[in-house]
Amino acid sequence: MLRRFRLEEPESVKEASELLARHGEAARIYAGGTELLLAMKEGLVQYERLINVKKIPGLDQVKLENSTIRIGALPTHTNLEEDPVLKQKLPAFVQMEHNVANVRVRAVGTLGGNLCFAEPHADPGTVLMVLGAKLVAEKASAKREIPAEQFFVDAYETCLEADELLTDIRIPAMPERAGAAYLKFGYLERPSVGVGLFIDWDQGDTIADARIAVGCAGPRPKRVAEAEELLKRKSTKEAASALARAGEVAARAADAIGDLHGSAEYKEHIVGVLLKRAFQQISQQRSSKSQR
Ligand SMILES: Cc1cc2nc3c(=O)[nH]c(=O)nc-3n(C[C@H](O)[C@H](O)[C@H](O)COP(=O)(O)OP(=O)(O)OC[C@H]3O[C@@H](n4cnc5c(N)ncnc54)[C@H](O)[C@@H]3O)c2cc1C
């Protein structure tokens, strides 16, 4: 049963932040409510006030501004999987959104709520890391940009300050020659393991940049610089043979935890499998692009 709470309806980020500052631990931001209301119904958390941010103008938009895609915190997963700008510019992100949860959760749950709840078995954090995203946090008096890899501190814990809101996610447009993929595996409702990969080639066949992130297996999604280094400055063929080692490094970095979603060893194995498949997917897309 839900206990009684008061619903606040601020009309600006400043007003929402001031409410957070004034009521402290007794108040919480409320977006789609798919995580928050469930946790409150189960008595895991209790808040006297929920601050509904859905009436704040401008937080529900997706825009291409110069070479950056700006996504507000409030679009639902359904909004994002159907968005024409994202479909054209960030197909790997759209694919990830299409596979989040189920149709009912996607219709109500927001991207901002997913990121701020920092549930370990979640997809967007991992893919945002390889896309080079920055998360914008705002409070009454200040605004800052946080690289996606610094946002998650632990399971259910982000680096947001008590009176900060997540307002925007900023993603640089993909370079012409680059490719990205996010693959996940799971047999329960939420994923057991997720792997993101971004590869950018120079004008020839050398990998100029590589980003690898792992999520769901451990308490928080992580970028794995050591595994990325194994692919950088390699030809496509050389990188393909370095993948097994990169997968081992990424699996170790995932801090996999044995739970209902699988043993730690099993999750580590899946990290390697998904990394290889993500590389194959990006390479195949690159070959088909060059044949057009
Ligand atoms: C059955 C089920 C299956 C799921 N499966 C998946 C899955 O496969 N993959 C996946 O990635 N996710 C999955 N999810 C998670 C789902 O994506 C999230 O529930 C949803 O996106 C949360 O968004 P919301 O708007 O409902 O958040 P809310 O429940 O409204 O909020 C969640 C938390 O974030 C805080 N918050 C919300 N917005 C902001 C903001 N702008 N600034 C600061 N704090 C904020 C709230 O205070 C609260 O603590 C699943 C969820 C369910 C219930």
mmCIF file of N, CA, C and O in Angstrom, residues 7-40:
data_model
loop_
_atom_site.group_PDB
_atom_site.id
_atom_site.type_symbol
_atom_site.label_atom_id
_atom_site.label_comp_id
_atom_site.label_asym_id
_atom_site.label_seq_id
_atom_site.Cartn_x
_atom_site.Cartn_y
_atom_site.Cartn_z
ATOM 1 N N LEU A 7 1.929 15.962 -3.417
ATOM 2 C CA LEU A 7 2.508 16.100 -4.754
ATOM 3 C C LEU A 7 2.785 17.571 -5.044
ATOM 4 O O LEU A 7 1.868 18.382 -5.050
ATOM 5 N N GLU A 8 4.051 17.883 -5.284
ATOM 6 C CA GLU A 8 4.435 19.247 -5.650
ATOM 7 C C GLU A 8 4.537 19.307 -7.171
ATOM 8 O O GLU A 8 4.984 18.356 -7.795
ATOM 9 N N GLU A 9 4.142 20.448 -7.757
ATOM 10 C CA GLU A 9 4.199 20.556 -9.215
ATOM 11 C C GLU A 9 4.951 21.814 -9.638
ATOM 12 O O GLU A 9 4.346 22.787 -10.100
ATOM 13 N N PRO A 10 6.280 21.833 -9.486
ATOM 14 C CA PRO A 10 7.055 23.018 -9.854
ATOM 15 C C PRO A 10 6.996 23.267 -11.359
ATOM 16 O O PRO A 10 6.793 22.334 -12.139
ATOM 17 N N GLU A 11 7.170 24.536 -11.734
ATOM 18 C CA GLU A 11 7.123 24.858 -13.162
ATOM 19 C C GLU A 11 8.493 25.217 -13.713
ATOM 20 O O GLU A 11 8.631 25.586 -14.866
ATOM 21 N N SER A 12 9.527 25.124 -12.874
ATOM 22 C CA SER A 12 10.888 25.371 -13.367
ATOM 23 C C SER A 12 11.870 24.476 -12.608
ATOM 24 O O SER A 12 11.555 23.985 -11.511
ATOM 25 N N VAL A 13 13.059 24.321 -13.196
ATOM 26 C CA VAL A 13 14.103 23.523 -12.548
ATOM 27 C C VAL A 13 14.502 24.184 -11.227
ATOM 28 O O VAL A 13 14.708 23.522 -10.211
ATOM 29 N N LYS A 14 14.585 25.526 -11.244
ATOM 30 C CA LYS A 14 14.969 26.271 -10.049
ATOM 31 C C LYS A 14 13.990 25.965 -8.908
ATOM 32 O O LYS A 14 14.404 25.642 -7.786
ATOM 33 N N GLU A 15 12.699 26.010 -9.225
ATOM 34 C CA GLU A 15 11.673 25.752 -8.202
ATOM 35 C C GLU A 15 11.783 24.307 -7.679
ATOM 36 O O GLU A 15 11.695 24.061 -6.462
ATOM 37 N N ALA A 16 12.022 23.367 -8.589
ATOM 38 C CA ALA A 16 12.144 21.954 -8.169
ATOM 39 C C ALA A 16 13.360 21.786 -7.257
ATOM 40 O O ALA A 16 13.299 21.089 -6.228
ATOM 41 N N SER A 17 14.470 22.421 -7.633
ATOM 42 C CA SER A 17 15.693 22.306 -6.837
ATOM 43 C C SER A 17 15.503 22.929 -5.448
ATOM 44 O O SER A 17 15.971 22.386 -4.434
ATOM 45 N N GLU A 18 14.799 24.048 -5.411
ATOM 46 C CA GLU A 18 14.557 24.693 -4.109
ATOM 47 C C GLU A 18 13.697 23.794 -3.218
ATOM 48 O O GLU A 18 13.909 23.710 -2.006
ATOM 49 N N LEU A 19 12.743 23.098 -3.820
ATOM 50 C CA LEU A 19 11.906 22.173 -3.033
ATOM 51 C C LEU A 19 12.762 21.038 -2.465
ATOM 52 O O LEU A 19 12.621 20.634 -1.310
ATOM 53 N N LEU A 20 13.684 20.535 -3.311
ATOM 54 C CA LEU A 20 14.585 19.465 -2.841
ATOM 55 C C LEU A 20 15.434 19.970 -1.678
ATOM 56 O O LEU A 20 15.617 19.281 -0.668
ATOM 57 N N ALA A 21 15.964 21.200 -1.831
ATOM 58 C CA ALA A 21 16.827 21.766 -0.787
ATOM 59 C C ALA A 21 16.035 21.968 0.513
ATOM 60 O O ALA A 21 16.522 21.673 1.600
ATOM 61 N N ARG A 22 14.795 22.433 0.373
ATOM 62 C CA ARG A 22 13.992 22.738 1.559
ATOM 63 C C ARG A 22 13.549 21.468 2.296
ATOM 64 O O ARG A 22 13.580 21.406 3.520
ATOM 65 N N HIS A 23 13.189 20.407 1.554
ATOM 66 C CA HIS A 23 12.596 19.248 2.223
ATOM 67 C C HIS A 23 13.566 18.081 2.415
ATOM 68 O O HIS A 23 13.212 17.090 3.068
ATOM 69 N N GLY A 24 14.742 18.189 1.834
ATOM 70 C CA GLY A 24 15.794 17.187 2.064
ATOM 71 C C GLY A 24 15.317 15.767 1.819
ATOM 72 O O GLY A 24 14.669 15.474 0.814
ATOM 73 N N GLU A 25 15.642 14.872 2.726
ATOM 74 C CA GLU A 25 15.361 13.435 2.576
ATOM 75 C C GLU A 25 13.868 13.100 2.516
ATOM 76 O O GLU A 25 13.495 11.986 2.152
ATOM 77 N N ALA A 26 13.029 14.088 2.893
ATOM 78 C CA ALA A 26 11.582 13.811 2.899
ATOM 79 C C ALA A 26 10.963 13.959 1.510
ATOM 80 O O ALA A 26 9.793 13.621 1.310
ATOM 81 N N ALA A 27 11.765 14.465 0.553
ATOM 82 C CA ALA A 27 11.201 14.707 -0.782
ATOM 83 C C ALA A 27 12.010 13.990 -1.855
ATOM 84 O O ALA A 27 13.192 13.703 -1.673
ATOM 85 N N ARG A 28 11.337 13.702 -2.977
ATOM 86 C CA ARG A 28 12.011 13.024 -4.084
ATOM 87 C C ARG A 28 11.408 13.478 -5.413
ATOM 88 O O ARG A 28 10.194 13.710 -5.487
ATOM 89 N N ILE A 29 12.259 13.567 -6.432
ATOM 90 C CA ILE A 29 11.764 13.869 -7.781
ATOM 91 C C ILE A 29 10.934 12.679 -8.275
ATOM 92 O O ILE A 29 11.276 11.515 -8.041
ATOM 93 N N TYR A 30 9.873 13.017 -8.990
ATOM 94 C CA TYR A 30 8.976 11.995 -9.534
ATOM 95 C C TYR A 30 8.801 12.276 -11.025
ATOM 96 O O TYR A 30 8.415 13.382 -11.409
ATOM 97 N N ALA A 31 9.161 11.288 -11.871
ATOM 98 C CA ALA A 31 8.985 11.476 -13.322
ATOM 99 C C ALA A 31 7.897 10.508 -13.790
ATOM 100 O O ALA A 31 6.707 10.797 -13.614
ATOM 101 N N GLY A 32 8.280 9.321 -14.320
ATOM 102 C CA GLY A 32 7.250 8.351 -14.712
ATOM 103 C C GLY A 32 6.721 7.549 -13.528
ATOM 104 O O GLY A 32 5.636 6.977 -13.580
ATOM 105 N N GLY A 33 7.512 7.445 -12.490
ATOM 106 C CA GLY A 33 7.096 6.730 -11.285
ATOM 107 C C GLY A 33 7.249 5.211 -11.353
ATOM 108 O O GLY A 33 6.920 4.502 -10.397
ATOM 109 N N THR A 34 7.780 4.674 -12.469
ATOM 110 C CA THR A 34 7.814 3.210 -12.613
ATOM 111 C C THR A 34 8.736 2.530 -11.594
ATOM 112 O O THR A 34 8.498 1.399 -11.201
ATOM 113 N N GLU A 35 9.781 3.228 -11.172
ATOM 114 C CA GLU A 35 10.664 2.674 -10.140
ATOM 115 C C GLU A 35 10.225 3.173 -8.763
ATOM 116 O O GLU A 35 10.098 2.409 -7.807
ATOM 117 N N LEU A 36 9.996 4.488 -8.701
ATOM 118 C CA LEU A 36 9.759 5.147 -7.422
ATOM 119 C C LEU A 36 8.492 4.629 -6.738
ATOM 120 O O LEU A 36 8.513 4.243 -5.554
ATOM 121 N N LEU A 37 7.381 4.585 -7.488
ATOM 122 C CA LEU A 37 6.119 4.188 -6.860
ATOM 123 C C LEU A 37 6.153 2.716 -6.455
ATOM 124 O O LEU A 37 5.605 2.332 -5.423
ATOM 125 N N LEU A 38 6.860 1.924 -7.255
ATOM 126 C CA LEU A 38 6.996 0.495 -6.924
ATOM 127 C C LEU A 38 7.747 0.342 -5.596
ATOM 128 O O LEU A 38 7.322 -0.387 -4.698
ATOM 129 N N ALA A 39 8.861 1.075 -5.483
ATOM 130 C CA ALA A 39 9.676 0.998 -4.256
ATOM 131 C C ALA A 39 8.876 1.533 -3.059
ATOM 132 O O ALA A 39 8.968 0.995 -1.950
ATOM 133 N N MET A 40 8.059 2.564 -3.289
ATOM 134 C CA MET A 40 7.247 3.109 -2.191
ATOM 135 C C MET A 40 6.133 2.125 -1.804
ATOM 136 O O MET A 40 5.867 1.910 -0.626
#
